[in-house]
XYZ file of C-alpha atoms in Angstrom:
477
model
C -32.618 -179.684 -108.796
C -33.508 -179.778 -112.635
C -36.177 -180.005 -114.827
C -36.332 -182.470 -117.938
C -37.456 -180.213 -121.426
C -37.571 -183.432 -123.672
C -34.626 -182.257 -125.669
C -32.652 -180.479 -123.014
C -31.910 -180.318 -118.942
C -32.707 -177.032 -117.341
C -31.288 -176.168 -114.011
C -34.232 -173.828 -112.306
C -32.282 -173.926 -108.974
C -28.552 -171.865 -107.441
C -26.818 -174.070 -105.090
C -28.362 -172.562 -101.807
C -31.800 -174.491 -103.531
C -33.216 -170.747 -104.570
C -34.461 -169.585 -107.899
C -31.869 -169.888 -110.946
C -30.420 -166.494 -110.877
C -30.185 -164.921 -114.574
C -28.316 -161.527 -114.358
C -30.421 -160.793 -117.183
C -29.663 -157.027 -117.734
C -32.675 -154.691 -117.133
C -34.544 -157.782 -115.601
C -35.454 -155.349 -112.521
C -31.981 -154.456 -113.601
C -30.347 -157.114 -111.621
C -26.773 -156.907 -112.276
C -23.636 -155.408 -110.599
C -24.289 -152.109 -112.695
C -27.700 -152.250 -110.531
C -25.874 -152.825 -107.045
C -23.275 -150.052 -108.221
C -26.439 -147.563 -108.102
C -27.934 -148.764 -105.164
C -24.225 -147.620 -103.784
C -23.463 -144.719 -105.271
C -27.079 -143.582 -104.374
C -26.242 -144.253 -100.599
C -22.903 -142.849 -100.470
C -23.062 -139.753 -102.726
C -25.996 -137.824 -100.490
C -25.861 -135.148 -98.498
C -22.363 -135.418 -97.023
C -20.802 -134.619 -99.952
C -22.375 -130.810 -99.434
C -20.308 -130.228 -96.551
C -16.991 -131.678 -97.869
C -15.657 -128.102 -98.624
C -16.254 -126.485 -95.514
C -14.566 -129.780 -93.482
C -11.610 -129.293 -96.014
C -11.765 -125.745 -94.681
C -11.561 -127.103 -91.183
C -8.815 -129.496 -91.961
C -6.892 -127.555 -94.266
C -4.849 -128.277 -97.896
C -2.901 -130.963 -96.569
C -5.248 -132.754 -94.137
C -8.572 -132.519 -95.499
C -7.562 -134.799 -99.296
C -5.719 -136.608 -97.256
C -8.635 -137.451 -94.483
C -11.126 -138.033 -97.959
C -8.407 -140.272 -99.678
C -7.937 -142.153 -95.959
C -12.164 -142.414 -95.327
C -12.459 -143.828 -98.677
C -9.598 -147.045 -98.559
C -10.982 -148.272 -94.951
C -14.328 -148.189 -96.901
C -13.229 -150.308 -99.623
C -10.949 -152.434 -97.722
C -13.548 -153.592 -95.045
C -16.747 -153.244 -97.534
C -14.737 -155.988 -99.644
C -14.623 -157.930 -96.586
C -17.843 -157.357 -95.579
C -19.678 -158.402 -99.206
C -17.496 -162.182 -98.777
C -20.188 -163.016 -95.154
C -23.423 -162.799 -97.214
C -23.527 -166.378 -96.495
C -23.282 -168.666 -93.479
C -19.634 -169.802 -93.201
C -21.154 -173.430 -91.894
C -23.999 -174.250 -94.190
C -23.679 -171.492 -96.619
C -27.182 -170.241 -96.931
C -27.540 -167.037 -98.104
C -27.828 -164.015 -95.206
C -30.393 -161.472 -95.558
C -28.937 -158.876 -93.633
C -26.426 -157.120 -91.599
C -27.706 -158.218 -88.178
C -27.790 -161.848 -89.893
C -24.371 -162.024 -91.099
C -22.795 -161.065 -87.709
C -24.907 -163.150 -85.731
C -24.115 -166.486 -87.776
C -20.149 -165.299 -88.087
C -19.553 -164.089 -84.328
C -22.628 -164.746 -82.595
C -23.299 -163.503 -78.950
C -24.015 -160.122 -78.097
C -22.076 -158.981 -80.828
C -25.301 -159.307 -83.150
C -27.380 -157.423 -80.084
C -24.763 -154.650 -80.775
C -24.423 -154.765 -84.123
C -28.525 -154.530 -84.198
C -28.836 -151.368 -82.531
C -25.791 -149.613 -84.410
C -27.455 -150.342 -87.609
C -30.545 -149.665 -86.853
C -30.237 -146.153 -85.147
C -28.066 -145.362 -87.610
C -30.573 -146.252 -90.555
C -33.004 -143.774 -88.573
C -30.221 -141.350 -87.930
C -29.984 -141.294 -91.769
C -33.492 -140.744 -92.707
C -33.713 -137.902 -90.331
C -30.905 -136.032 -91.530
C -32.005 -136.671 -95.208
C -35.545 -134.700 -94.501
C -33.384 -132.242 -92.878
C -30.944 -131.525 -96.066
C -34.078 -132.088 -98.403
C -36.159 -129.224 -96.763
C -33.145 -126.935 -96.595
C -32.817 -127.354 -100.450
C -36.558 -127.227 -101.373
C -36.512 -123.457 -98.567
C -32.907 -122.980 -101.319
C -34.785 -122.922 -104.205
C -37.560 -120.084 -102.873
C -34.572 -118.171 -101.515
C -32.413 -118.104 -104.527
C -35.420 -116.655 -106.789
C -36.001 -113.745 -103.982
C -32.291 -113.136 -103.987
C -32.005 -112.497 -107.892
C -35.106 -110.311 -107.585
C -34.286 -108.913 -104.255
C -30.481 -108.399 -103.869
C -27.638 -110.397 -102.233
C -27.993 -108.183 -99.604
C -31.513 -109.028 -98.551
C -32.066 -112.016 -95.892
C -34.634 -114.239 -97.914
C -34.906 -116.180 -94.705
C -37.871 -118.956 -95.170
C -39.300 -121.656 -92.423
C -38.704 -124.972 -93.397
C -41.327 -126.522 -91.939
C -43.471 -126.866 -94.761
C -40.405 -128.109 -96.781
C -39.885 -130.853 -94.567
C -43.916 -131.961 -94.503
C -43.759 -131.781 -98.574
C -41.107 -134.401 -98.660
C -42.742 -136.483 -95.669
C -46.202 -136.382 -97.987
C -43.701 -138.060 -100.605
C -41.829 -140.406 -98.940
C -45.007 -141.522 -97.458
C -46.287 -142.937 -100.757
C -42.787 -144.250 -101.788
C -42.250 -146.183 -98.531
C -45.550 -148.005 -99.463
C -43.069 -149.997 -102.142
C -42.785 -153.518 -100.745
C -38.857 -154.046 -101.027
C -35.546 -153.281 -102.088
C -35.877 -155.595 -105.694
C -38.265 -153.170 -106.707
C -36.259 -150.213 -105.994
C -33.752 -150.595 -108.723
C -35.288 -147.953 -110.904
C -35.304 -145.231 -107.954
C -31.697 -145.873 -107.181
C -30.757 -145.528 -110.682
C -32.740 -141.813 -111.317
C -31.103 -141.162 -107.589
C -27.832 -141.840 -108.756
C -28.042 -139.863 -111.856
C -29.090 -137.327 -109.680
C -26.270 -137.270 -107.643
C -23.983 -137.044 -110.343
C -25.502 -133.987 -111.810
C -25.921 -131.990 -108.131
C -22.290 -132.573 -107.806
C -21.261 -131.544 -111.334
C -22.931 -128.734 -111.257
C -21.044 -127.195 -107.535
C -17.851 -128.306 -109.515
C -18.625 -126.276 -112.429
C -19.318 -123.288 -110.230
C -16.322 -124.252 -107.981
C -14.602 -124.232 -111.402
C -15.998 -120.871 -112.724
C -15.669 -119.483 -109.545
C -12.127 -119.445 -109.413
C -11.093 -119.575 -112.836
C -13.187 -115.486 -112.669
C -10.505 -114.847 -110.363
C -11.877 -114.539 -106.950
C -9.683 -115.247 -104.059
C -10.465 -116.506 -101.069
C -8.070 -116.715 -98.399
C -7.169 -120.429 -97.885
C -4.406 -122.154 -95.839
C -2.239 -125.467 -95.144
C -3.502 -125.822 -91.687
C -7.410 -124.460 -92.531
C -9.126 -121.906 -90.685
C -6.499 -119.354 -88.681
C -7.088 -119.334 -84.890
C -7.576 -116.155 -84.014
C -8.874 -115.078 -87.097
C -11.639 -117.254 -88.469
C -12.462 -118.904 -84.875
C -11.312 -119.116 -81.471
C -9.217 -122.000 -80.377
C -11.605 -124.225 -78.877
C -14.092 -123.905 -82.373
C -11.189 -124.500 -84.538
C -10.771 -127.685 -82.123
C -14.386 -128.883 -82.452
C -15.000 -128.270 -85.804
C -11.715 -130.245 -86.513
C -13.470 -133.388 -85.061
C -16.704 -132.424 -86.490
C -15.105 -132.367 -90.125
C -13.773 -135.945 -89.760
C -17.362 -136.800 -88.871
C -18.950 -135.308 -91.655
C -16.416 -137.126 -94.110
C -17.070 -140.324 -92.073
C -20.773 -139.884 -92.796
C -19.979 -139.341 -96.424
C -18.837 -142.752 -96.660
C -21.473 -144.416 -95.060
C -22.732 -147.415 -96.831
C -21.919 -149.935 -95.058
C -24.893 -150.389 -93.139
C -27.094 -151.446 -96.004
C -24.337 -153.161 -98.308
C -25.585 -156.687 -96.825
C -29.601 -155.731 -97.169
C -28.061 -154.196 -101.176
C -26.277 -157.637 -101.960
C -29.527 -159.795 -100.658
C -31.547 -157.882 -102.241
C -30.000 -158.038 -105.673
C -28.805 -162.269 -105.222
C -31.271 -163.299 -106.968
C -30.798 -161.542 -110.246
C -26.829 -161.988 -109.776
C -25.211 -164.537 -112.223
C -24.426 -167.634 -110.465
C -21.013 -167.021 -111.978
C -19.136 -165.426 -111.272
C -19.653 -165.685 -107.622
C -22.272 -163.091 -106.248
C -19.319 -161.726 -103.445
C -16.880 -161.414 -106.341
C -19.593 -159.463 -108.699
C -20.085 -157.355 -105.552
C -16.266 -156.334 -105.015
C -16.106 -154.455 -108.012
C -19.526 -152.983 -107.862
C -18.283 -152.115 -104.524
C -14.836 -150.778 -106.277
C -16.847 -149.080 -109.026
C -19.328 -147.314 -106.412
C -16.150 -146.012 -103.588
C -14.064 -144.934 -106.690
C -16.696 -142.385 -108.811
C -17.638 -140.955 -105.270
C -14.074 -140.516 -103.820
C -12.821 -138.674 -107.444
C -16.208 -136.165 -106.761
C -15.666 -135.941 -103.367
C -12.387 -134.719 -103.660
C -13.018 -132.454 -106.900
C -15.748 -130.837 -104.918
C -14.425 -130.828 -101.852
C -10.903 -129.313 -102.836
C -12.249 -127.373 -105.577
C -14.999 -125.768 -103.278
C -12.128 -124.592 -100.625
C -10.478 -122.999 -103.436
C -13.805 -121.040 -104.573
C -14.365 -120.336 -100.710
C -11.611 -120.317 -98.185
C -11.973 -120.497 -95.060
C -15.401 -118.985 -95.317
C -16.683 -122.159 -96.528
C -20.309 -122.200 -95.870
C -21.394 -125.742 -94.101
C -23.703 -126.460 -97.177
C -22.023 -125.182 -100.174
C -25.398 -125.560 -102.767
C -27.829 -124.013 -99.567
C -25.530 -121.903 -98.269
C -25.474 -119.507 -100.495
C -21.598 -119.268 -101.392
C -23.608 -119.380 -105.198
C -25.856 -117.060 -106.224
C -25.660 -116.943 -110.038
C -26.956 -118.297 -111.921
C -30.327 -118.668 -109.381
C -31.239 -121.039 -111.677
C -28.574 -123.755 -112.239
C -28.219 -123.707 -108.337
C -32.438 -124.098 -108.518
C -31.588 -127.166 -110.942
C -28.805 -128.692 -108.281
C -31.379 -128.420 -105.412
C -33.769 -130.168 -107.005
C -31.336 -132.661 -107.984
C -30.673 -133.020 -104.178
C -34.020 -133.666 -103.545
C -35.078 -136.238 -106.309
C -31.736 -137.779 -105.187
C -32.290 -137.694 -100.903
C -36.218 -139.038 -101.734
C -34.240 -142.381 -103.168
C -31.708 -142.443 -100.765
C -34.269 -141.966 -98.019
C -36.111 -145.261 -99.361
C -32.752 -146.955 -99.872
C -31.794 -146.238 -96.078
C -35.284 -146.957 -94.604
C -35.999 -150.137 -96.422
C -34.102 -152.351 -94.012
C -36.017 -150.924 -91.496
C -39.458 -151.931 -92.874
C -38.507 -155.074 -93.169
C -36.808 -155.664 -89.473
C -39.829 -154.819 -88.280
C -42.659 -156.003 -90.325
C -40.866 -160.039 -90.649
C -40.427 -159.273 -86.161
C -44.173 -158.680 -86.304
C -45.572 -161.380 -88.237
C -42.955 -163.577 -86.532
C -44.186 -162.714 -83.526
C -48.101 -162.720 -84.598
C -48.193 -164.914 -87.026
C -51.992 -165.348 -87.079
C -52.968 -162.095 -87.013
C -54.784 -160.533 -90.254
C -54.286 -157.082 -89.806
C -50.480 -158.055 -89.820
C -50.245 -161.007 -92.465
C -53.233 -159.809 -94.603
C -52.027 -158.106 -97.942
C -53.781 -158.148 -101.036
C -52.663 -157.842 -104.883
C -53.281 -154.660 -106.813
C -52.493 -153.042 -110.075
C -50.520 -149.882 -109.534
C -49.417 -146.950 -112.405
C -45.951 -147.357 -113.552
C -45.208 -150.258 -110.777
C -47.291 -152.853 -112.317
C -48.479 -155.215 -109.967
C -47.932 -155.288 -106.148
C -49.409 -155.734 -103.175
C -51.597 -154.193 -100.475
C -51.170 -154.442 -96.698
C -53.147 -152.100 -94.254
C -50.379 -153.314 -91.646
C -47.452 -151.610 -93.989
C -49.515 -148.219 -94.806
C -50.380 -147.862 -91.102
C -46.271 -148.607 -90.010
C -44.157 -147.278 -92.672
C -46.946 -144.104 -92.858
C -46.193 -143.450 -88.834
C -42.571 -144.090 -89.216
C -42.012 -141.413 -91.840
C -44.348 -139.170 -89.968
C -41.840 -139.165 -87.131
C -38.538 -138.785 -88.366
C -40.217 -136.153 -89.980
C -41.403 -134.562 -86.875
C -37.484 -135.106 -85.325
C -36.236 -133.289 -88.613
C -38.569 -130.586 -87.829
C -37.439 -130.413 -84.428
C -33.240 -130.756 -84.401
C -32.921 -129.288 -88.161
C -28.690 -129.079 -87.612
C -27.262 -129.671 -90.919
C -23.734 -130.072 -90.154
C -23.788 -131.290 -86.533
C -26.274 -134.123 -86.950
C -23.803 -135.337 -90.298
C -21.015 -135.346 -87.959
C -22.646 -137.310 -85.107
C -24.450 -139.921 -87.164
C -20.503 -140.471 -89.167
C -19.056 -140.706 -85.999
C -21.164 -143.053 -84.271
C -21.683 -145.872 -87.291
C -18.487 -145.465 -88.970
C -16.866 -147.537 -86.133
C -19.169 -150.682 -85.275
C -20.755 -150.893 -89.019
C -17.871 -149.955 -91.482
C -14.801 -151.113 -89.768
C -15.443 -153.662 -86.321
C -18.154 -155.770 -87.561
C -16.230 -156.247 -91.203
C -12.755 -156.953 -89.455
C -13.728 -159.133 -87.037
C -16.025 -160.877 -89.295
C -13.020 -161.770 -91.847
C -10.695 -162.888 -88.669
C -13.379 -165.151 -87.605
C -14.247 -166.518 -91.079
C -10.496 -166.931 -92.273
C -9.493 -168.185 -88.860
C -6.425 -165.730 -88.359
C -4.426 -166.684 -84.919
C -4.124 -164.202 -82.462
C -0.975 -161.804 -82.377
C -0.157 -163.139 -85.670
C 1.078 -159.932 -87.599
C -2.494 -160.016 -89.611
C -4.235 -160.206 -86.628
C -2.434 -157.459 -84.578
C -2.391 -154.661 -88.019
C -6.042 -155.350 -88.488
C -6.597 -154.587 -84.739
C -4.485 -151.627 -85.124
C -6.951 -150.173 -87.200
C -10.066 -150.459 -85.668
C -8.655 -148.788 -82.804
C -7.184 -146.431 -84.964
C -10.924 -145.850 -86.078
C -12.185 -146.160 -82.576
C -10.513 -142.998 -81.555
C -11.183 -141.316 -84.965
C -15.139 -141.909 -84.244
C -15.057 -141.038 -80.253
C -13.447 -137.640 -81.405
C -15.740 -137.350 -84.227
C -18.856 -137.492 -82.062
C -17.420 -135.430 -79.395
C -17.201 -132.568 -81.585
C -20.415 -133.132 -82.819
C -22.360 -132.659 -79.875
C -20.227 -129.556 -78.799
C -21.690 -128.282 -81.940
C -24.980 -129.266 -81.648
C -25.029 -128.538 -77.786
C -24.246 -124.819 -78.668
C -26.627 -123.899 -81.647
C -29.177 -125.903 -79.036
C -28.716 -122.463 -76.627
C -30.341 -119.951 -78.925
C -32.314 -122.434 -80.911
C -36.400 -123.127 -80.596
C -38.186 -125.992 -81.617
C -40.004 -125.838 -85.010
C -38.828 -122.351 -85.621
C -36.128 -123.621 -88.255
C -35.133 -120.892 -90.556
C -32.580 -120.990 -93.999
């Protein structure tokens, strides 16, 4: 469709009959640069805090290799993934996950698929107010331990941590969508960036001032550091948390909708995607591996599961105060980033399903400080307000750092990052069966699938122990 200007033809319209998309840069900062963000914001988070002690798990030679291994089946299958954001029939533009694999395999693969992403996405949230309240209790602890000694316990309750950043996220979730979230990822992802420079500088100055800790090919020593069954779980439990550290993939569809619009028509929007994809999986696998090898050197195979909380730092109290605080500005974006899809599931279910009701369709412009306009729905307060109130109350209640990482890696990195994206391509490209394409691409989701069943199975050894001398709502750092 065009418009006539007199002196010259306009086109106002893509060729899926939506808005002309400009790709103006810093219009709601709609480019690739923006969609890079959104990424690195939702992969650099807090798995990259436990990559040193799963190195130390793994050891020197499995560990980089396990990071360098997590991070190619990310970028193979999330290129594959960003070319179904449209309908391989008519080739209308998909909104979401759940949308792409329903109209590219159909069945009860999108029934699947649906609850994957979806418990996942509240997996996510939960164990970002757990790693935010552990570095808010960090920053109290670190002041008493350069007044008080290294020696003194400094042990704090977390609970009021984790209803501080509920009161936040509250108010943040209240932003309508994902378009309007460019400027959060961005200050997120800056965040990120300087949280994980800063352990590598102290990674850095911790072994360049000469202390040694005892480190190995094979990781922690049976016998020695744990018994054999520990260094067993915490083998699987490693590969989870590195899985988790590479989840994206799960809100890569929702990232690329939400961003189409602001795309340049050309070059293609999957295309412009790929290397914002390739930009995003290549700045976090170079950190991940400088912090996680360079935080087994500073540690060993003492390496504490949360190497900024932990307390393998403790000078200078207030550079590791700055890195907390960069964890938390960064996990209140991420949080949004990972909970937005979930707003919108349910709110377009709801006024799909009650379409005349006015406490569900009703909204209302207003004029809000820094956001400009918006708009006001009692229905969103009331839902996004109760949601964040209870994965707040679950964080309060299961507050395992390392355990819940490695369970919620294990059980998305399967279905979401590497069956969905596989099986999607062999449907849309047609590849026979047993042809050799067909039968390597197989290989490696099963490859995965046993990856992820181990992964999880460690997991929940893990959790199912610190569960025996553990009491709800009595979480301590």
């Amino acid at each position: 469709m065009e418009l006539e200007t007199g002196k010259s033809t306009i086109a106002s319209y893509d060729d899926d009959e939506r808005s002309k998309r400009t790709g103006k840069p810093f219009s709601n900062l709609g480019t690739w640069v923006s969609a890079s963000a959104h990424i690195i914001t939702a992969v650099i988070g807090s798995g990259l805090l436990s990559l040193s002690w799963g190195i130390a798990q793994l050891g020197w030679i499995a560990g980089p290799i396990a990071l360098v291994m997590f991070s190619f089946i990310t970028w193979f299958t999330s290129n594959l993934l960003v070319d179904c954001c449209r309908d391989p029939v008519c080739g209308t533009r998909l909104s979401c996950y759940m949308d792409a694999v329903k109209s590219n395999l159909g069945g009860i693969n999108n029934k699947f698929c649906g609850i994957a992403q979806y418990v996942n996405l509240v997996g996510v949230t939960i164990g970002y107010s757990i790693t935010s309240a552990i570095s808010m209790a960090a920053i109290k602890r670190s002041g008493c331990f350069h007044k008080e000694g290294h020696a003194v316990g400094c042990h704090v309750k977390n609970n009021m941590f984790s209803i501080i950043f509920g009161i936040i996220e509250i108010i943040l979730s209240q932003i309508p969508n994902f378009h309007e979230l460019s400027w959060l990822s961005l200050v997120a992802a800056v965040m990120s960036f300087a949280y994980s420079c800063i352990g590598l500088g102290l990674s850095i100055a911790r072994v360049a001032g000469g202390s040694r800790s005892r480190t190995s090919l094979m990781g922690t020593t049976i016998g020695v550091d744990v018994t054999d069954w520990e260094k067993v779980w915490n083998v699987f439990e490693a590969l989870g948390d590195i899985a988790f550290a590479y989840s994206f993939s799960n809100v890569l569809i929702e990232i690329q909708a939400s961003l189409l619009d602001t795309l340049k028509s050309s070059p293609p929007e999957n295309e412009s995607m790929k290397k914002a994809t390739s930009l995003g999986v290549s700045v976090t696998t170079m950190f991940y591996i400088s912090c996680g090898v360079l935080g087994y050197a500073a540690f060993g195979n003492t390496a504490p599961g949360n190497f900024l909380t932990g307390f393998g730092f403790y000078e200078p109290y207030w550079l590791i105060d700055i890195a907390n605080l960069c964890i938390i500005i960064h996990l209140v974006g991420a949080y949004q980033v990972f909970c937005q899809p979930i707003f919108k599931q349910v709110e377009d279910w709801c006024l799909n399903r009650w379409p005349n009701n006015n406490f569900i369709k009703g909204s209302r412009p207003i004029k809000l400080p820094l956001f400009g306009d918006s708009t006001f729905s009692t229905f969103r307060l009331v839902w996004r307000t109760a949601y964040v109130i209870t994965t707040t109350m679950v964080a309060m209640l299961l507050p395992f750092f390392n355990g819940i990482l490695g369970l919620l890696g294990a059980a998305s990195f399967w279905p979401l990052t590497v069956y969905f994206p596989i099986q999607m391509h062999i449907s849309r490209e047609n590849i026979r069966l047993f042809c050799w394409k067909w039968i390597w691409l197989n290989v490696l989701v099963v490859a995965c699938l046993i990856i992820s069943v181990l992964a999880a199975a460690g997991s929940i050894a893990v959790i199912a122990k610190d569960l025996q001398t553990y009491k709800p709502f009595t979480s301590v750092s």
